[in-house]
């Protein structure tokens, strides 16, 4: 039985062989696969250990801990003394002095035993400093901690994209340009529609599951083979292989169709394109199940250009639009208006469209340059997409915290140790003045009652009193007293609750272009709609017949009923 993904349901505590995230600070998170034993034999006596800049964390201190807990770092010897020897046996033998063969055999056995995993692990000892918070894996935490293979789609962008595309449980999503898998994980969580079909599925139920409605799916396409293999491994390790299917393909050339047993398995309702030239791939995202526009492979990624061999494309001003994605007005595609600027294209027969025929299709393209946006919009308009809109997301974090102000906060981190009131400021000035007088008094001889200088004993007593005064007014004494007072304070309740935005806005990521392809409406659909909702011929007495709205029909029936009762005639006579 397939293990339930921790991205979908992490459970109450961290468990072995599952992914967890060590939250060190706001912009620093470390993904960790928890292991009960040291699978790589790194030689730590505590077992598997994750080392960070804030300390070392043995996995034995993380497994079984509730999510969100603060975990203290452990005192782990990360040097050579804390590890077992990793040298191969041959190297160990070469470094030893020559001995008899019998002794050499014993040494080989001893060195071999040192490399074995110990039967019992040493208990971790809590360190004096360093801690981390243990968080469950989510698309948000994974985005900030994943290994970057490409530029990723961050949380502010993909959360808005999923909302605009109306992705919900049971939806089918196409993603082109998987990259590092940030959007892939977010889309998989959005389309997830229950555990029954991915966690308890048997081979006998596979064909039935595919034909059922409401089973969410993410079809992800990537042209880079190494990234595809790495992403497949991550999806499998994260338990999302039942929701996500990764395909190695250049969608600009080969399209989005996935044919299995002669049947089109992709019926997408939402599309996300993170491509260098998304306008080139749009030709495969039409409702025409008989044909799709296809251009020459040589110039395909430069735009939709003319295929006429007698007039090859050039860089003249008259042909700049064709290179940028404009086509001439001689196209025969049913999706291209006759008066558009789209060039003629060859027609390639396809099996079926990867789009759902029963719902409108919402699409989003992710492009960093405005020139890419312009070419994409021209292609969307030519392919009958509507409601085209370009959006730029500018995210700014707002930090919410308690602000503590006062001299009592001196020596604490993250506080304002300035006087909180005039009384505190005056008290500190008196303290400084007292300390200054005590300092200067200690350097002068203490006179007696008769004006003579005291003897040595009296001077010593006066010196001790002066030293005590200096001690009580010193900064060290004041900080020690404040530290002792901290234990009785409830710092989480003190101070003012304030919120502050980031001083600077994050830099530009990309432009998001949204569009909608309406549902294809045939004559048969129109006839069915008229039969179900239209007035359709003569109705009740007083009805005006075909084309009348329900509100008007109701008013007409009331008027007819009033006329039959003679009320309408009485009103006219009185008037």
Coordinates of C-alpha atoms in Angstrom, one line a residue:
X1 CA 0.0 0.0 0.0
X2 CA 1.3 3.4 -1.0
X3 CA 2.5 5.7 1.9
X4 CA 0.4 8.8 2.3
X5 CA 2.3 11.9 1.4
X6 CA 3.4 14.1 4.2
X7 CA 2.6 17.1 2.0
X8 CA -1.1 16.0 2.1
X9 CA -1.4 14.8 5.7
X10 CA 1.8 14.9 7.8
X11 CA 0.2 13.5 11.0
X12 CA 0.6 14.9 14.5
X13 CA 4.3 14.0 14.9
X14 CA 7.4 13.5 12.8
X15 CA 8.0 9.9 11.8
X16 CA 10.9 7.9 10.4
X17 CA 11.7 8.0 6.6
X18 CA 9.5 11.0 6.1
X19 CA 10.4 14.5 5.1
X20 CA 10.7 17.3 7.7
X21 CA 11.8 20.9 7.6
X22 CA 14.2 22.5 10.2
X23 CA 13.2 26.1 10.5
X24 CA 16.4 28.0 11.6
X25 CA 15.2 31.5 10.8
X26 CA 12.7 33.2 8.5
X27 CA 14.8 32.9 5.3
X28 CA 16.7 29.7 6.2
X29 CA 15.1 26.3 6.3
X30 CA 16.7 22.9 5.8
X31 CA 14.8 19.9 4.4
X32 CA 15.6 16.6 6.2
X33 CA 14.6 13.0 5.6
X34 CA 14.5 11.5 9.1
X35 CA 16.4 8.3 9.5
X36 CA 16.5 6.1 12.6
X37 CA 20.0 4.9 11.6
X38 CA 23.0 6.4 9.9
X39 CA 22.5 5.1 6.4
X40 CA 25.6 6.8 5.0
X41 CA 27.8 5.6 7.9
X42 CA 29.1 9.1 8.6
X43 CA 30.5 7.9 11.9
X44 CA 28.5 9.8 14.5
X45 CA 27.9 7.9 17.7
X46 CA 24.4 9.5 18.0
X47 CA 23.4 8.0 14.6
X48 CA 22.1 10.2 11.8
X49 CA 23.0 13.9 12.4
X50 CA 22.1 17.1 10.5
X51 CA 24.6 19.9 11.0
X52 CA 23.5 23.5 10.6
X53 CA 25.0 26.9 11.4
X54 CA 22.9 26.9 14.6
X55 CA 24.1 23.6 15.9
X56 CA 23.9 19.8 15.3
X57 CA 20.6 17.9 15.5
X58 CA 20.6 14.1 15.8
X59 CA 17.6 12.6 14.1
X60 CA 16.9 10.7 17.3
X61 CA 15.9 14.0 18.9
X62 CA 13.5 14.8 16.0
X63 CA 11.6 11.6 15.4
X64 CA 8.4 11.4 17.4
X65 CA 8.4 15.1 18.2
X66 CA 5.1 17.1 17.6
X67 CA 5.2 19.4 14.6
X68 CA 6.0 23.0 15.5
X69 CA 8.1 22.1 18.5
X70 CA 11.3 23.9 19.4
X71 CA 14.2 21.4 19.4
X72 CA 17.5 22.2 21.2
X73 CA 20.8 21.5 19.5
X74 CA 22.9 18.7 20.8
X75 CA 26.6 18.6 21.7
X76 CA 28.0 16.5 18.8
X77 CA 31.6 16.1 18.2
X78 CA 31.8 17.0 14.5
X79 CA 35.6 16.5 14.3
X80 CA 37.6 13.4 13.6
X81 CA 37.4 12.3 17.2
X82 CA 33.6 12.0 17.0
X83 CA 33.6 9.8 13.9
X84 CA 34.6 6.3 13.2
X85 CA 37.5 5.7 10.8
X86 CA 36.3 5.9 7.1
X87 CA 39.7 4.8 5.7
X88 CA 39.5 1.6 3.6
X89 CA 41.2 -1.5 5.0
X90 CA 43.9 -1.4 2.4
X91 CA 44.9 2.1 3.3
X92 CA 44.9 1.2 7.0
X93 CA 47.2 -1.7 6.3
X94 CA 49.6 0.4 4.3
X95 CA 49.9 3.0 7.0
X96 CA 50.8 0.5 9.7
X97 CA 54.3 -0.9 10.5
X98 CA 55.2 -4.3 9.2
X99 CA 54.1 -7.0 11.5
X100 CA 53.7 -10.7 11.3
X101 CA 50.9 -12.1 9.1
X102 CA 48.9 -13.2 12.1
X103 CA 48.9 -9.8 13.7
X104 CA 48.0 -8.3 10.3
X105 CA 45.0 -10.5 10.0
X106 CA 43.7 -9.4 13.4
X107 CA 44.2 -5.8 12.6
X108 CA 42.1 -6.2 9.4
X109 CA 39.3 -7.7 11.4
X110 CA 39.4 -4.9 14.0
X111 CA 39.3 -2.2 11.3
X112 CA 36.5 -3.9 9.6
X113 CA 34.5 -4.0 12.8
X114 CA 35.0 -0.3 13.4
X115 CA 33.2 0.5 10.2
X116 CA 30.1 -1.4 11.2
X117 CA 27.0 0.3 12.6
X118 CA 27.0 0.0 16.4
X119 CA 24.2 -2.0 18.0
X120 CA 23.3 0.9 20.4
X121 CA 23.5 4.6 19.8
X122 CA 24.8 7.1 22.2
X123 CA 22.2 9.3 23.8
X124 CA 22.3 12.9 22.6
X125 CA 23.4 15.6 25.1
X126 CA 21.7 19.0 24.9
X127 CA 24.0 21.8 24.0
X128 CA 24.1 25.1 25.8
X129 CA 23.1 27.2 22.7
X130 CA 21.3 26.7 19.4
X131 CA 17.8 25.5 18.5
X132 CA 15.5 25.0 15.6
X133 CA 11.7 24.5 15.0
X134 CA 10.5 21.3 13.4
X135 CA 7.9 22.0 10.7
X136 CA 5.9 19.6 8.5
X137 CA 6.6 19.8 4.8
X138 CA 4.3 22.0 2.8
X139 CA 4.6 23.6 -0.6
X140 CA 5.4 26.9 1.1
X141 CA 8.3 25.5 3.2
X142 CA 9.5 23.3 0.3
X143 CA 9.7 26.4 -2.0
X144 CA 12.0 28.2 0.5
X145 CA 14.2 25.1 1.1
X146 CA 14.3 23.1 -2.1
X147 CA 17.5 22.6 -4.1
X148 CA 17.4 25.2 -6.9
X149 CA 17.9 23.7 -10.3
X150 CA 16.2 26.6 -12.0
X151 CA 14.5 29.9 -11.0
X152 CA 11.5 28.8 -9.0
X153 CA 7.9 30.2 -8.8
X154 CA 7.6 31.6 -5.2
X155 CA 4.6 31.4 -2.9
X156 CA 3.1 34.9 -3.7
X157 CA 3.0 34.0 -7.4
X158 CA 1.8 30.4 -7.4
X159 CA -0.9 31.1 -4.7
X160 CA -2.4 33.9 -6.9
X161 CA -2.0 31.7 -10.1
X162 CA -3.9 28.8 -8.5
X163 CA -6.7 31.1 -7.4
X164 CA -7.1 32.7 -10.8
X165 CA -7.0 29.4 -12.6
X166 CA -9.7 28.1 -10.2
X167 CA -7.8 25.0 -9.4
X168 CA -9.8 22.9 -6.8
X169 CA -9.9 19.3 -5.6
X170 CA -10.5 17.1 -8.6
X171 CA -9.1 19.5 -11.2
X172 CA -6.8 18.5 -14.0
X173 CA -3.8 20.8 -14.5
X174 CA -1.2 21.0 -17.2
X175 CA 2.2 22.4 -16.2
X176 CA 4.9 23.1 -18.8
X177 CA 8.3 23.8 -17.5
X178 CA 8.6 21.9 -14.2
X179 CA 12.0 23.2 -13.2
X180 CA 12.6 22.7 -9.5
X181 CA 9.1 21.5 -8.8
X182 CA 7.8 24.4 -6.7
X183 CA 4.6 24.9 -8.6
X184 CA 4.2 21.2 -9.0
X185 CA 3.9 20.6 -5.3
X186 CA 1.5 23.4 -4.8
X187 CA -0.7 22.2 -7.7
X188 CA -0.7 18.6 -6.4
X189 CA -2.0 19.8 -3.0
X190 CA -4.7 21.9 -4.7
X191 CA -6.0 19.1 -6.9
X192 CA -5.9 16.4 -4.2
X193 CA -9.4 15.0 -3.7
X194 CA -9.0 12.3 -1.0
X195 CA -6.9 9.4 0.0
X196 CA -9.0 6.5 -1.3
X197 CA -7.7 6.6 -4.9
X198 CA -4.0 7.1 -4.4
X199 CA -3.2 5.5 -1.0
X200 CA -5.3 2.2 -1.3
X201 CA -5.3 1.7 -5.1
X202 CA -4.6 -1.8 -6.4
X203 CA -3.6 -2.8 -9.9
X204 CA -7.0 -4.2 -10.6
X205 CA -8.6 -0.8 -9.7
X206 CA -6.2 1.3 -11.8
X207 CA -8.4 1.3 -15.0
X208 CA -11.5 2.1 -13.0
X209 CA -9.8 5.0 -11.1
X210 CA -8.7 6.6 -14.4
X211 CA -12.2 6.7 -15.7
X212 CA -13.8 8.1 -12.5
X213 CA -14.6 11.8 -12.3
X214 CA -13.2 14.1 -9.6
X215 CA -9.7 12.5 -9.4
X216 CA -7.2 15.4 -9.5
X217 CA -4.1 15.2 -11.7
X218 CA -1.1 17.3 -12.5
X219 CA 0.4 16.6 -15.9
X220 CA 3.9 18.2 -15.8
X221 CA 6.2 18.5 -18.8
X222 CA 9.9 19.3 -18.9
X223 CA 12.4 19.2 -21.8
X224 CA 15.6 18.8 -19.7
X225 CA 16.2 15.1 -19.1
X226 CA 18.3 15.5 -15.9
X227 CA 15.8 17.7 -14.3
X228 CA 13.0 15.3 -15.2
X229 CA 14.8 12.4 -13.5
X230 CA 15.5 14.4 -10.4
X231 CA 12.0 15.7 -10.1
X232 CA 10.6 12.2 -10.6
X233 CA 12.7 11.0 -7.7
X234 CA 11.5 13.8 -5.5
X235 CA 7.9 13.2 -6.4
X236 CA 8.2 9.5 -5.6
X237 CA 10.0 10.2 -2.3
X238 CA 7.3 12.7 -1.3
X239 CA 4.5 10.3 -2.0
X240 CA 2.9 12.4 -4.8
X241 CA 3.4 10.0 -7.7
X242 CA -0.3 9.2 -7.6
X243 CA -1.2 12.8 -8.3
X244 CA 1.7 14.0 -10.5
X245 CA 2.9 12.5 -13.8
X246 CA 6.2 13.9 -15.1
X247 CA 6.8 13.7 -18.9
X248 CA 10.1 14.4 -20.7
X249 CA 9.0 16.3 -23.7
X250 CA 9.5 19.6 -25.7
X251 CA 5.9 20.7 -25.7
X252 CA 6.6 23.5 -28.2
X253 CA 7.3 20.8 -30.8
X254 CA 5.4 17.7 -29.6
X255 CA 2.4 19.2 -27.8
X256 CA 0.7 18.1 -24.6
X257 CA -1.2 15.0 -25.7
X258 CA -0.6 11.7 -23.8
X259 CA -2.1 8.8 -25.7
X260 CA -2.5 5.5 -23.8
X261 CA -4.2 2.6 -25.5
X262 CA -5.3 4.9 -28.2
X263 CA -7.2 7.2 -25.8
X264 CA -6.3 10.8 -24.9
X265 CA -5.7 10.7 -21.1
X266 CA -5.2 14.5 -20.7
X267 CA -8.4 16.5 -20.2
X268 CA -7.1 19.7 -18.6
X269 CA -9.1 22.5 -17.2
X270 CA -6.2 24.7 -16.1
X271 CA -2.9 25.4 -17.8
X272 CA 0.3 27.0 -16.5
X273 CA 3.2 27.7 -18.9
X274 CA 6.6 28.6 -17.5
X275 CA 8.4 28.6 -20.9
X276 CA 10.9 30.9 -22.7
X277 CA 8.5 31.2 -25.6
X278 CA 5.0 30.3 -24.4
X279 CA 3.3 31.7 -27.6
X280 CA 4.9 28.8 -29.6
X281 CA 3.3 26.1 -27.4
X282 CA -0.2 27.7 -27.6
X283 CA -0.8 26.2 -31.0
X284 CA -1.2 22.8 -29.3
X285 CA -3.8 24.2 -26.7
X286 CA -6.8 24.6 -29.0
X287 CA -10.2 22.8 -29.0
X288 CA -9.8 21.6 -32.6
X289 CA -9.6 17.9 -32.2
X290 CA -8.9 17.4 -35.9
X291 CA -5.9 19.7 -36.6
X292 CA -3.5 22.0 -34.9
X293 CA -1.2 24.7 -36.2
X294 CA 2.4 23.5 -36.7
X295 CA 5.4 25.5 -37.8
X296 CA 8.8 24.5 -39.1
X297 CA 11.0 23.1 -36.3
X298 CA 14.0 25.1 -37.3
X299 CA 12.5 28.5 -36.5
X300 CA 9.8 27.4 -34.1
X301 CA 11.3 28.9 -31.0
X302 CA 11.8 32.2 -32.6
X303 CA 8.1 32.7 -33.3
X304 CA 5.4 31.7 -35.8
X305 CA 7.0 32.6 -39.1
X306 CA 6.1 32.0 -42.7
X307 CA 6.9 28.6 -44.3
X308 CA 7.1 29.9 -47.9
X309 CA 10.4 28.6 -49.3
X310 CA 10.4 31.3 -52.0
X311 CA 10.2 34.1 -49.5
X312 CA 12.3 33.2 -46.5
X313 CA 12.0 35.3 -43.3
X314 CA 14.3 38.3 -43.1
X315 CA 14.9 41.1 -40.6
X316 CA 13.1 43.8 -42.7
X317 CA 10.6 46.0 -40.8
X318 CA 7.8 44.3 -42.7
X319 CA 8.7 40.9 -41.3
X320 CA 9.6 41.9 -37.7
X321 CA 6.0 41.1 -36.6
X322 CA 6.2 37.6 -38.0
X323 CA 9.4 36.9 -36.1
X324 CA 7.8 38.2 -32.9
X325 CA 4.8 35.9 -33.2
X326 CA 2.5 37.6 -35.7
X327 CA 1.2 35.6 -38.7
X328 CA -0.2 36.8 -42.0
X329 CA -3.9 36.9 -42.8
X330 CA -3.9 33.9 -45.1
X331 CA -4.3 31.3 -42.4
X332 CA -7.0 28.7 -42.8
X333 CA -7.1 27.7 -39.2
X334 CA -10.7 27.9 -37.8
X335 CA -9.3 29.6 -34.7
X336 CA -7.7 32.5 -36.5
X337 CA -9.8 35.4 -37.8
X338 CA -9.5 36.1 -41.5
X339 CA -8.4 39.7 -40.9
X340 CA -5.7 38.8 -38.4
X341 CA -2.0 39.2 -38.9
X342 CA -1.1 35.5 -38.8
X343 CA 1.0 33.8 -41.4
X344 CA -0.1 30.6 -43.2
X345 CA 0.8 27.4 -41.4
X346 CA 0.8 23.8 -42.3
X347 CA -1.8 21.6 -40.7
X348 CA -0.8 18.6 -38.7
X349 CA -3.3 15.9 -37.9
X350 CA -3.6 15.0 -34.2
X351 CA -5.6 12.4 -32.3
X352 CA -7.5 14.7 -29.9
X353 CA -7.2 17.9 -28.0
X354 CA -5.7 17.8 -24.4
X355 CA -8.3 20.3 -23.2
X356 CA -11.5 19.4 -21.5
X357 CA -14.5 19.7 -23.9
X358 CA -17.0 20.3 -21.0
X359 CA -15.6 23.4 -19.3
X360 CA -13.9 26.7 -20.1
X361 CA -10.1 26.5 -20.1
X362 CA -8.1 29.0 -17.9
X363 CA -4.5 29.6 -18.8
X364 CA -1.6 31.5 -17.2
X365 CA 1.9 32.2 -18.7
X366 CA 4.9 33.2 -16.6
X367 CA 7.3 35.5 -18.5
X368 CA 10.0 37.8 -17.1
X369 CA 10.1 40.2 -20.1
X370 CA 7.4 42.4 -21.5
X371 CA 8.3 41.5 -25.0
X372 CA 7.4 37.9 -24.2
X373 CA 4.1 39.1 -22.9
X374 CA 3.3 41.0 -26.1
X375 CA 4.0 38.0 -28.3
X376 CA 2.0 35.7 -26.0
X377 CA -1.0 38.1 -26.1
X378 CA -1.0 38.2 -29.9
X379 CA -1.0 34.5 -30.0
X380 CA -3.8 34.2 -27.4
X381 CA -6.0 36.6 -29.4
X382 CA -5.4 34.7 -32.6
X383 CA -6.5 31.4 -31.0
X384 CA -9.9 32.8 -29.7
X385 CA -8.8 33.2 -26.1
X386 CA -10.8 35.9 -24.2
X387 CA -10.5 38.0 -21.0
X388 CA -6.7 38.4 -21.5
X389 CA -5.1 40.2 -18.6
X390 CA -1.5 40.7 -17.4
X391 CA -0.6 41.0 -13.7
X392 CA 2.6 41.6 -11.8
X393 CA 2.8 40.4 -8.2
X394 CA 4.7 42.7 -5.8
X395 CA 4.9 41.0 -2.4
X396 CA 5.9 42.7 0.8
X397 CA 6.1 40.9 4.2
X398 CA 4.6 42.5 7.3
X399 CA 6.4 41.6 10.5
X400 CA 4.2 41.4 13.6
X401 CA 5.9 41.4 17.0
X402 CA 5.8 42.9 20.5
X403 CA 8.0 45.9 21.0
X404 CA 9.4 46.3 24.5
X405 CA 10.9 49.7 25.5
X406 CA 12.5 50.6 28.8
X407 CA 15.7 50.6 30.8
X408 CA 14.7 47.3 32.3
X409 CA 15.3 45.7 28.9
X410 CA 19.0 46.5 29.0
X411 CA 21.1 43.6 28.0
X412 CA 18.3 41.8 26.1
X413 CA 18.3 41.2 22.3
X414 CA 15.7 42.6 20.0
X415 CA 14.4 45.3 22.4
X416 CA 14.7 49.1 22.7
X417 CA 16.7 49.8 25.9
X418 CA 16.0 53.5 25.9
X419 CA 14.1 55.2 28.7
X420 CA 10.3 54.6 28.4
X421 CA 9.4 57.7 30.4
X422 CA 10.8 60.9 32.0
X423 CA 10.9 59.2 35.4
X424 CA 13.2 56.5 34.0
X425 CA 15.5 59.0 32.4
X426 CA 15.8 61.1 35.6
X427 CA 16.5 57.9 37.6
X428 CA 19.3 56.9 35.3
X429 CA 20.8 60.5 35.5
X430 CA 20.7 60.3 39.3
X431 CA 22.4 56.9 39.2
X432 CA 25.2 58.2 36.9
X433 CA 25.7 61.3 39.2
X434 CA 25.9 59.0 42.3
X435 CA 28.4 56.8 40.6
X436 CA 30.5 59.8 39.5
X437 CA 30.6 61.2 43.1
X438 CA 31.6 57.8 44.5
X439 CA 34.4 57.6 41.9
X440 CA 35.9 60.9 42.8
X441 CA 35.3 60.5 46.6
X442 CA 37.4 57.3 46.6
X443 CA 40.5 59.3 45.4
X444 CA 40.3 61.9 48.2
X445 CA 41.4 61.5 51.9
X446 CA 38.5 61.3 54.4
X447 CA 38.7 64.2 57.0
X448 CA 37.8 63.8 60.7
X449 CA 35.5 65.9 62.9
X450 CA 38.4 68.2 63.9
X451 CA 39.5 68.6 60.4
X452 CA 42.4 66.2 60.7
X453 CA 42.9 63.3 58.4
X454 CA 41.6 60.0 59.8
X455 CA 44.0 57.2 60.7
X456 CA 44.5 54.2 58.5
X457 CA 41.7 52.1 60.0
X458 CA 39.0 54.8 59.5
X459 CA 40.2 55.4 56.0
X460 CA 40.0 51.7 55.2
X461 CA 36.4 51.6 56.5
X462 CA 35.5 54.6 54.4
X463 CA 37.1 53.0 51.4
X464 CA 35.1 49.8 51.9
X465 CA 31.9 51.9 52.0
X466 CA 32.9 53.7 48.9
X467 CA 33.7 50.4 47.1
X468 CA 30.3 49.1 48.0
X469 CA 28.6 52.2 46.6
X470 CA 30.6 51.8 43.4
X471 CA 29.6 48.1 43.2
X472 CA 25.9 48.9 43.6
X473 CA 26.0 51.6 40.9
X474 CA 28.1 49.6 38.4
X475 CA 26.7 48.3 35.1
X476 CA 27.6 44.7 35.9
X477 CA 25.6 44.9 39.2
X478 CA 22.6 46.4 37.3
X479 CA 22.7 43.7 34.5
X480 CA 23.0 40.9 37.0
X481 CA 19.9 42.2 38.9
X482 CA 17.9 42.5 35.7
X483 CA 18.8 39.0 34.7
X484 CA 17.6 37.6 38.0
X485 CA 14.4 39.6 37.5
X486 CA 13.8 38.1 34.0
X487 CA 12.7 34.7 35.5
X488 CA 9.5 36.2 37.0
X489 CA 8.5 38.2 33.9
X490 CA 6.0 37.0 31.2
X491 CA 7.7 38.4 28.2
X492 CA 5.1 37.1 25.8
X493 CA 2.5 39.5 27.3
X494 CA 4.7 42.6 27.7
X495 CA 5.2 45.4 25.3
X496 CA 3.1 46.9 22.5
X497 CA 1.9 44.7 19.6
X498 CA 3.2 46.4 16.5
X499 CA 3.4 45.5 12.8
X500 CA 6.0 46.8 10.4
X501 CA 6.3 46.2 6.6
X502 CA 9.6 45.4 5.0
X503 CA 11.6 48.6 4.2
X504 CA 12.1 47.6 0.6
X505 CA 9.9 45.8 -2.0
X506 CA 11.1 42.6 -3.4
X507 CA 12.5 42.7 -6.9
X508 CA 10.5 41.8 -10.1
X509 CA 10.0 38.1 -10.7
X510 CA 7.7 37.8 -13.8
X511 CA 4.6 39.0 -15.5
X512 CA 1.5 36.7 -15.2
X513 CA -0.7 36.7 -18.3
X514 CA -4.2 35.1 -17.8
X515 CA -6.8 34.2 -20.4
X516 CA -9.9 32.1 -20.9
X517 CA -10.8 29.8 -23.7
X518 CA -14.6 29.5 -23.7
X519 CA -16.4 26.2 -24.0
X520 CA -17.0 25.2 -27.6
X521 CA -20.7 25.8 -28.4
X522 CA -22.3 23.7 -31.1
X523 CA -25.8 23.7 -32.7
X524 CA -26.6 20.6 -30.7
X525 CA -25.7 22.4 -27.5
X526 CA -27.9 25.3 -28.5
X527 CA -30.9 23.1 -29.2
X528 CA -30.5 21.3 -25.9
X529 CA -30.3 24.6 -24.1
X530 CA -33.5 25.9 -25.8
X531 CA -35.3 22.7 -25.0
X532 CA -34.4 22.9 -21.3
X533 CA -34.5 26.6 -20.5
X534 CA -36.0 28.5 -23.5
X535 CA -39.7 29.5 -23.7
X536 CA -39.9 27.5 -26.9
X537 CA -43.3 28.2 -28.6
X538 CA -46.6 29.0 -27.1
X539 CA -46.9 29.0 -23.3
X540 CA -49.7 29.8 -20.9
X541 CA -52.3 32.3 -21.7
X542 CA -50.9 35.8 -21.6
X543 CA -47.4 34.6 -22.3
X544 CA -45.6 36.5 -25.1
X545 CA -44.1 33.3 -26.4
X546 CA -40.5 32.4 -27.4
X547 CA -37.6 34.5 -26.1
X548 CA -39.5 35.9 -23.0
X549 CA -37.6 35.9 -19.7
X550 CA -39.1 34.2 -16.7
X551 CA -39.6 37.6 -15.0
X552 CA -41.6 38.9 -17.9
X553 CA -43.6 35.7 -18.1
X554 CA -44.6 36.1 -14.4
X555 CA -45.7 39.7 -15.0
X556 CA -47.7 38.7 -18.0
X557 CA -49.5 35.9 -16.1
X558 CA -50.4 38.3 -13.3
X559 CA -51.7 40.9 -15.8
X560 CA -53.8 38.2 -17.5
X561 CA -55.2 37.0 -14.2
X562 CA -56.1 40.6 -13.2
X563 CA -57.8 41.2 -16.5
X564 CA -60.0 38.1 -16.1
X565 CA -61.1 39.2 -12.7
X566 CA -62.1 42.7 -14.0
X567 CA -59.7 44.5 -11.7
X568 CA -57.9 46.1 -14.5
X569 CA -61.1 47.6 -15.9
X570 CA -62.1 49.1 -12.5
X571 CA -58.8 50.8 -12.2
X572 CA -59.2 52.4 -15.7
X573 CA -62.7 53.7 -14.8
X574 CA -61.5 55.3 -11.6
X575 CA -58.7 57.0 -13.4

